[in-house]
GROMACS .gro file of C-alpha atoms in nm:
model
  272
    1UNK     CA    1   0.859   0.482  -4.736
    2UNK     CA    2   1.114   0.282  -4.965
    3UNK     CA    3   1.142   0.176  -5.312
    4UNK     CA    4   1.383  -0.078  -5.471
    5UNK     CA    5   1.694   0.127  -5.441
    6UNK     CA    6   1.639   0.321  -5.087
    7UNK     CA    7   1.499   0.200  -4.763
    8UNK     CA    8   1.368   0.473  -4.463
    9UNK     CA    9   1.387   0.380  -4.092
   10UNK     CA   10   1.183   0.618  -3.959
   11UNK     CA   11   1.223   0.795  -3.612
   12UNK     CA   12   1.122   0.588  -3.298
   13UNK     CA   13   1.269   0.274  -3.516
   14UNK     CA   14   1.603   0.097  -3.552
   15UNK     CA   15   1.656  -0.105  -3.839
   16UNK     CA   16   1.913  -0.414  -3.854
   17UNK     CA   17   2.049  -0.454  -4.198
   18UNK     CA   18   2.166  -0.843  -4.253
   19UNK     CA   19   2.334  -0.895  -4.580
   20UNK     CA   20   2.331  -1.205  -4.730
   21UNK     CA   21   2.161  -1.346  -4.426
   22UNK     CA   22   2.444  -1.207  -4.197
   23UNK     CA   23   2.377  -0.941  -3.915
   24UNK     CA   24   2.552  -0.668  -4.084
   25UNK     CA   25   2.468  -0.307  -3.854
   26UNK     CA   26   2.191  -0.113  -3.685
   27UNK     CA   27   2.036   0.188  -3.888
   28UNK     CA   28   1.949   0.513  -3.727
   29UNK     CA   29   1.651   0.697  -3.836
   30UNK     CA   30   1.738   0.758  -4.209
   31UNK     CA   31   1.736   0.725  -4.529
   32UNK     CA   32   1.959   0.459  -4.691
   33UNK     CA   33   2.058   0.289  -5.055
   34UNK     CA   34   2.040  -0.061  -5.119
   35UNK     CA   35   2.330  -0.213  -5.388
   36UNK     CA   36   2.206  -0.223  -5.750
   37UNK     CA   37   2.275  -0.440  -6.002
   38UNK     CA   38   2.457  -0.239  -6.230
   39UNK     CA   39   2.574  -0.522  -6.461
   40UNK     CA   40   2.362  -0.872  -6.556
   41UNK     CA   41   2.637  -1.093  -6.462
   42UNK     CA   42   2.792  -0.939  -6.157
   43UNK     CA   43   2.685  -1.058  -5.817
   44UNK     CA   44   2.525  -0.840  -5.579
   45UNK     CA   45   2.417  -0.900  -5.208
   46UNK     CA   46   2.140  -0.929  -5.067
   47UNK     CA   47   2.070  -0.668  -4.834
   48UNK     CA   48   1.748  -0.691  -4.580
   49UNK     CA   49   1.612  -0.373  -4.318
   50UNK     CA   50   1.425  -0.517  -4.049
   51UNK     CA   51   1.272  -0.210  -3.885
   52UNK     CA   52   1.236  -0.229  -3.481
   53UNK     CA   53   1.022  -0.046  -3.264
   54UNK     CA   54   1.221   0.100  -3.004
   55UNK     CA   55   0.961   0.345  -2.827
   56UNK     CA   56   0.818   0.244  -2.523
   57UNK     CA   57   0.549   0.039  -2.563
   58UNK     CA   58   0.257  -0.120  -2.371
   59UNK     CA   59   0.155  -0.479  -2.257
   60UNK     CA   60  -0.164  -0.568  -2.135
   61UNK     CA   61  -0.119  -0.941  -1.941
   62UNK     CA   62  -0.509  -1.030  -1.813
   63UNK     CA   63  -0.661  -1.263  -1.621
   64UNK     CA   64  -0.419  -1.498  -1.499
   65UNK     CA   65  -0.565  -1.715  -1.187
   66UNK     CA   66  -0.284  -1.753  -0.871
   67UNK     CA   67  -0.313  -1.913  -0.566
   68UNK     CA   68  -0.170  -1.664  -0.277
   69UNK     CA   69   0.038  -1.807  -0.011
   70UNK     CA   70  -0.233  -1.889   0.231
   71UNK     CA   71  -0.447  -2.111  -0.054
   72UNK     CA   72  -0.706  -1.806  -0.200
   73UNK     CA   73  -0.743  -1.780  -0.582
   74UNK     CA   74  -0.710  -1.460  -0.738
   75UNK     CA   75  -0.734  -1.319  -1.137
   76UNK     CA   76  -0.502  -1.077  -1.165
   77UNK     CA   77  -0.440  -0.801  -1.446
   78UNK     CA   78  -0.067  -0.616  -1.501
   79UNK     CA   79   0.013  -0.378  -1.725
   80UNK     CA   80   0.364  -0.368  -1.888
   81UNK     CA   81   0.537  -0.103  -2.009
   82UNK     CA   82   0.898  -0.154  -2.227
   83UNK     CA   83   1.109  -0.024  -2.504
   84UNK     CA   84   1.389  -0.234  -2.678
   85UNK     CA   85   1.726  -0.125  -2.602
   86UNK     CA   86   1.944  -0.391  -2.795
   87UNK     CA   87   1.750  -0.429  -3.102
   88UNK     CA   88   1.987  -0.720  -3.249
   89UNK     CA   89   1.978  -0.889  -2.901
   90UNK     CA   90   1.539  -0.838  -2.956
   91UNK     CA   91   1.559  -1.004  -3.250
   92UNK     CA   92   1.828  -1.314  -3.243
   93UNK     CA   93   1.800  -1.431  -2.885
   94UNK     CA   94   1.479  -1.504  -2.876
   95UNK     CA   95   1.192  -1.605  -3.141
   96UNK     CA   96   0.923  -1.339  -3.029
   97UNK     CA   97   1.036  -1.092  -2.770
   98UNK     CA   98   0.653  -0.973  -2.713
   99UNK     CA   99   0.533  -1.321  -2.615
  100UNK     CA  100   0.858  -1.355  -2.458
  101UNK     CA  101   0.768  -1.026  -2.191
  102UNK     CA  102   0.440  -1.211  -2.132
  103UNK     CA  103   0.555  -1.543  -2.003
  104UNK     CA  104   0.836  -1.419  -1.838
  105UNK     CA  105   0.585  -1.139  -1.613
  106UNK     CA  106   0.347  -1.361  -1.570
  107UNK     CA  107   0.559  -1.650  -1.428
  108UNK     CA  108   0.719  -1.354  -1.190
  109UNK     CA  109   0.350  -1.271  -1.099
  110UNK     CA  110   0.287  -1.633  -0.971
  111UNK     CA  111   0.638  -1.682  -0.770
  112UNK     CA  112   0.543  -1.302  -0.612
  113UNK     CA  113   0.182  -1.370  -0.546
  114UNK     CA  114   0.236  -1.727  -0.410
  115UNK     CA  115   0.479  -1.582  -0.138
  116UNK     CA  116   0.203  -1.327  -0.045
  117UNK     CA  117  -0.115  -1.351   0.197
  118UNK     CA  118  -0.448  -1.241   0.071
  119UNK     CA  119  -0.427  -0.959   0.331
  120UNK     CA  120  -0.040  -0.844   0.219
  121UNK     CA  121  -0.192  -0.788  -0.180
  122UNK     CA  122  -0.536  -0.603  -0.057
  123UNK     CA  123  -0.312  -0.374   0.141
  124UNK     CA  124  -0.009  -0.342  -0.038
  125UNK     CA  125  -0.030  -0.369  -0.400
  126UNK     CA  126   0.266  -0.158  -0.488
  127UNK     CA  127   0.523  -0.423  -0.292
  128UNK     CA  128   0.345  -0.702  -0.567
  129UNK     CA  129   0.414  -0.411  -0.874
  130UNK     CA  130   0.755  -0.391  -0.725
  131UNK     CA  131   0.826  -0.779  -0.690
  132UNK     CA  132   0.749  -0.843  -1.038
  133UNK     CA  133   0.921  -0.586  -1.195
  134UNK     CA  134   1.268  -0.653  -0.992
  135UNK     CA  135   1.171  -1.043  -1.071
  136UNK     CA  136   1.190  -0.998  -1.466
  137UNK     CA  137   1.336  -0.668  -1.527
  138UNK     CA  138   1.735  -0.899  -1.505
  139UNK     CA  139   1.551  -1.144  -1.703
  140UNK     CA  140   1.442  -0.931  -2.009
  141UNK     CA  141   1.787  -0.705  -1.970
  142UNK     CA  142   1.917  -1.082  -2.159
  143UNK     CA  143   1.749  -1.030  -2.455
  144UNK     CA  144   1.748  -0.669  -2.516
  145UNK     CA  145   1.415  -0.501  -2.363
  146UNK     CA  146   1.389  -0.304  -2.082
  147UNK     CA  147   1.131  -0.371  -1.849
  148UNK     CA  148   1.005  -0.013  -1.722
  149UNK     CA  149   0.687  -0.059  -1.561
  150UNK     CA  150   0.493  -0.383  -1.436
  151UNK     CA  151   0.161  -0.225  -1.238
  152UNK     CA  152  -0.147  -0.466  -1.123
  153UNK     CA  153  -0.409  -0.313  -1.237
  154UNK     CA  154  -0.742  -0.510  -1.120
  155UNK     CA  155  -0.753  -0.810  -0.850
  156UNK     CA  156  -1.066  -1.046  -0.902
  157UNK     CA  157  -1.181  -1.295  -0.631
  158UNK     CA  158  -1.413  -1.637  -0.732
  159UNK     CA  159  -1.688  -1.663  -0.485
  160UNK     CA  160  -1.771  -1.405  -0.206
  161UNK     CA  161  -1.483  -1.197  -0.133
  162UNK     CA  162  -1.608  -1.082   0.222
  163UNK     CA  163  -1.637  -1.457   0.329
  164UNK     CA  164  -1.316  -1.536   0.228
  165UNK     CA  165  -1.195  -1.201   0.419
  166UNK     CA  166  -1.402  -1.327   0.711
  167UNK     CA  167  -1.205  -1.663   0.719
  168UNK     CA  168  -0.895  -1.513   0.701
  169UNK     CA  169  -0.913  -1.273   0.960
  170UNK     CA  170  -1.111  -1.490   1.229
  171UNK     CA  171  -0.810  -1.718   1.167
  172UNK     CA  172  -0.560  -1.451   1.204
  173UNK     CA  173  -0.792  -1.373   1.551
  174UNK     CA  174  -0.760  -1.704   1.674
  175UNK     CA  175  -0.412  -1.767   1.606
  176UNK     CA  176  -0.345  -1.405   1.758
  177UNK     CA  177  -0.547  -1.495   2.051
  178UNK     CA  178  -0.354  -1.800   2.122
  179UNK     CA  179  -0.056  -1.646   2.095
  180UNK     CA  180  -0.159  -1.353   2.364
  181UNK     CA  181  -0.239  -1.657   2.568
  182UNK     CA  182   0.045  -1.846   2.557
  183UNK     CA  183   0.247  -1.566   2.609
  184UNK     CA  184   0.055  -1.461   2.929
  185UNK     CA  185   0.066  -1.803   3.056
  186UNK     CA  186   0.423  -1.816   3.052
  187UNK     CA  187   0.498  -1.477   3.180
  188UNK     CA  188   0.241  -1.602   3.483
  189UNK     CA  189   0.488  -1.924   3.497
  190UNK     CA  190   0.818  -1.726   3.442
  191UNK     CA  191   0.651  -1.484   3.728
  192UNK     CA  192   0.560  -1.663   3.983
  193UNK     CA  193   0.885  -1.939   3.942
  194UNK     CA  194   1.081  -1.609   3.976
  195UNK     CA  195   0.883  -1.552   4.345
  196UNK     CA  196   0.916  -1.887   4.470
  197UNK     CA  197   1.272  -1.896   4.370
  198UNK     CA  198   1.310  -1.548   4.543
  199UNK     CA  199   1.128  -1.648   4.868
  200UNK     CA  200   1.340  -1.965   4.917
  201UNK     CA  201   1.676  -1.772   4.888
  202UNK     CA  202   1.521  -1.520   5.146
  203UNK     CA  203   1.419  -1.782   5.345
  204UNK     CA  204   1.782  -1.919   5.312
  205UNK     CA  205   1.971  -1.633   5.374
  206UNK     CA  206   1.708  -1.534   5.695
  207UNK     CA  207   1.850  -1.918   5.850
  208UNK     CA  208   2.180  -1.882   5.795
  209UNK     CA  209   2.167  -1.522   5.952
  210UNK     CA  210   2.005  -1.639   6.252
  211UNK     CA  211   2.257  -1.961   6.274
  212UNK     CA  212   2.560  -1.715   6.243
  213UNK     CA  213   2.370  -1.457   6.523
  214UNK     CA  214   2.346  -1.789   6.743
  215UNK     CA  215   2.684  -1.896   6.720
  216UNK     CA  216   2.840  -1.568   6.751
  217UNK     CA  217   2.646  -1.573   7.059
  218UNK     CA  218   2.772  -1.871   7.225
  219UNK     CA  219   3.088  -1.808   7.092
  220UNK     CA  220   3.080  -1.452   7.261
  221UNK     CA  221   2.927  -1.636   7.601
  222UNK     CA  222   3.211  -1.911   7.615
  223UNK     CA  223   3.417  -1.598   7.564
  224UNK     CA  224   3.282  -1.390   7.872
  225UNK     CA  225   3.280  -1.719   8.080
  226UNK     CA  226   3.631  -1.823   8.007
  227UNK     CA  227   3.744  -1.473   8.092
  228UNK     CA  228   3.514  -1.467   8.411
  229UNK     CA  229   3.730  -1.873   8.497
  230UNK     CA  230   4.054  -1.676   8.448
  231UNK     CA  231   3.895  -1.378   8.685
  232UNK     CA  232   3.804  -1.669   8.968
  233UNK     CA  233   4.149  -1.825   8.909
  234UNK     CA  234   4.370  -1.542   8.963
  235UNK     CA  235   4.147  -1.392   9.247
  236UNK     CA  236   3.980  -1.647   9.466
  237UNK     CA  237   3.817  -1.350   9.679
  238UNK     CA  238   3.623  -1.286   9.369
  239UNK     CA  239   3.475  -1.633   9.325
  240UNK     CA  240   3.375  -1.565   9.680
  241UNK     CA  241   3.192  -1.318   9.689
  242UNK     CA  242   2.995  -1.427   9.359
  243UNK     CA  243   2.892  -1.734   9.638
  244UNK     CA  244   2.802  -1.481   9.869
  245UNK     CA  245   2.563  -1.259   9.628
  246UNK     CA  246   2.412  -1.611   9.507
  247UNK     CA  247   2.352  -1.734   9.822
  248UNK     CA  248   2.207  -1.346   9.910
  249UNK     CA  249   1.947  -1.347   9.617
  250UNK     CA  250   1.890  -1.734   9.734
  251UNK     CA  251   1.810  -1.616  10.050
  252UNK     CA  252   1.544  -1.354   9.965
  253UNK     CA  253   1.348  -1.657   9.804
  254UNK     CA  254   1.131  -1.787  10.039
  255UNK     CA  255   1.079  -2.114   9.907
  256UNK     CA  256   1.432  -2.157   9.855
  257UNK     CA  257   1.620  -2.440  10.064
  258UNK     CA  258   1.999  -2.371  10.161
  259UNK     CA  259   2.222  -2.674  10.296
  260UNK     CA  260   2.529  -2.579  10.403
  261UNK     CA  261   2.804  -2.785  10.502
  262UNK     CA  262   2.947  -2.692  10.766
  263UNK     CA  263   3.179  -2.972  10.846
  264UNK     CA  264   3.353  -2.878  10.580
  265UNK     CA  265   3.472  -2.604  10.703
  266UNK     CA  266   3.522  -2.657  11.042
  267UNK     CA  267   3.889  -2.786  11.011
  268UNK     CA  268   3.943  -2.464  10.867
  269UNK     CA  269   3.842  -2.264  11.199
  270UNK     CA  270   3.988  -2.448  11.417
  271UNK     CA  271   4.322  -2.355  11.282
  272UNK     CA  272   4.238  -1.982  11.230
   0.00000   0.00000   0.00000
């Protein structure tokens, strides 16, 4: 209530006094005197109370159509809830702070809901409250209103909903489908490279085993022979007798042919 002396900002309100045009304070809830002109010909300012609304408040944004990520169109309702803080701030940086909220939600609406499947907003529509309010809550902070709340309230769908559901998820099948695929596929590949790899070195390893069993073998026979020359060298008897059991197990083959020369060793007798 005011008359032309007093002014009243009432409680839940802030009032910015400008005199002469100029931002002069902000008024608490209270009652205050406006300068009188006391004499005809002295000059007194011009004092103005604009009252602000600083309770928290509520902003209905409807039916604002917004492609999601993967091309579906969907009308969308938030509700809005803010209080001024910086009523000077409300006031001077922008024309209309009201219409201001709007535009600025519902742009923050369209960046969240375009980065979104149908699917993500049907099953999480508290991550799409969530995205718009951390989207324009930094925004609004600029000119002086607090952005406490920014809740979608309905989701509308053009056409038949369950068809478009239908597409989506027999896509999602498919490409899921072809993924499992793929993936088995090259687990098969990876699988049976792996074997053939594995069988080869096997295979590898079992030859050069069986080459290094060989040659130790020969290597152990040229061995045992050159140790048996040494034995026939040394002791001539032995190499002798070695004749003798050959020419034994010879004998007990009937088949077996024996020519033995002996002119050869008849010089020999004659001088023993």
């Amino acid at each position: 209530m005011t008359d032309r002396h007093e002014v009243i900002v009432h409680s839940g309100y802030r009032g910015l006094r400008y005199t002469d045009g100029r931002f002069d304070q902000v008024l608490e809830p209270g009652r205050y005197e406006l300068p009188q002109r006391r004499f005809p010909q002295r000059r007194v300012p011009r004092v103005t109370i604009v009252p602000i609304d600083v309770r928290e408040r509520e902003l209905n944004i409807k039916g604002q159509e917004i492609l999601t990520a993967d091309k579906v169109a969907v009308r969308v309702n938030i509700i809005t809830h803010f209080r001024v803080i910086d009523p000077q701030a409300a006031v001077e940086q922008v024309a209309d702070y009201e219409a201001r909220i709007y535009s600025d939600v519902q742009l923050a609406a369209r960046r969240s809901l375009a980065s979104m499947t149908l699917e993500a907003i049907l099953t999480n529509r508290n991550q799409l409250s969530e995205d718009i309010l951390r989207d324009v809550e930094g925004i609004s902070a600029r000119y002086g209103v607090q952005i406490i709340r920014a809740d979608v309230k309905d989701l509308a769908f053009p056409g038949n909903l369950q068809e478009i559901m239908n597409r989506v998820l027999t896509a999602q099948r498919m490409a899921a489908a072809q993924m499992v695929e793929a993936r088995t596929r090259a687990e098969r590949d990876a699988l049976e490279a792996n074997t053939k790899a594995a069988a080869l070195r096997l295979s590898a390893e079992a030859d050069a085993e069986a080459k290094r069993i060989r040659a130790d073998a020969e290597v152990d026979a040229l061995r045992r022979l050159a140790a048996a020359a040494e034995a026939y060298a040394e002791h001539p008897a032995l190499l002798r007798l070695r004749e003798l059991e050959t020419l034994g197990a010879l004998g007990a083959n009937a088949e077996a042919r024996l020519y033995i020369g002996f002119d050869k060793h008849s010089d020999r007798l004659a001088t023993e």
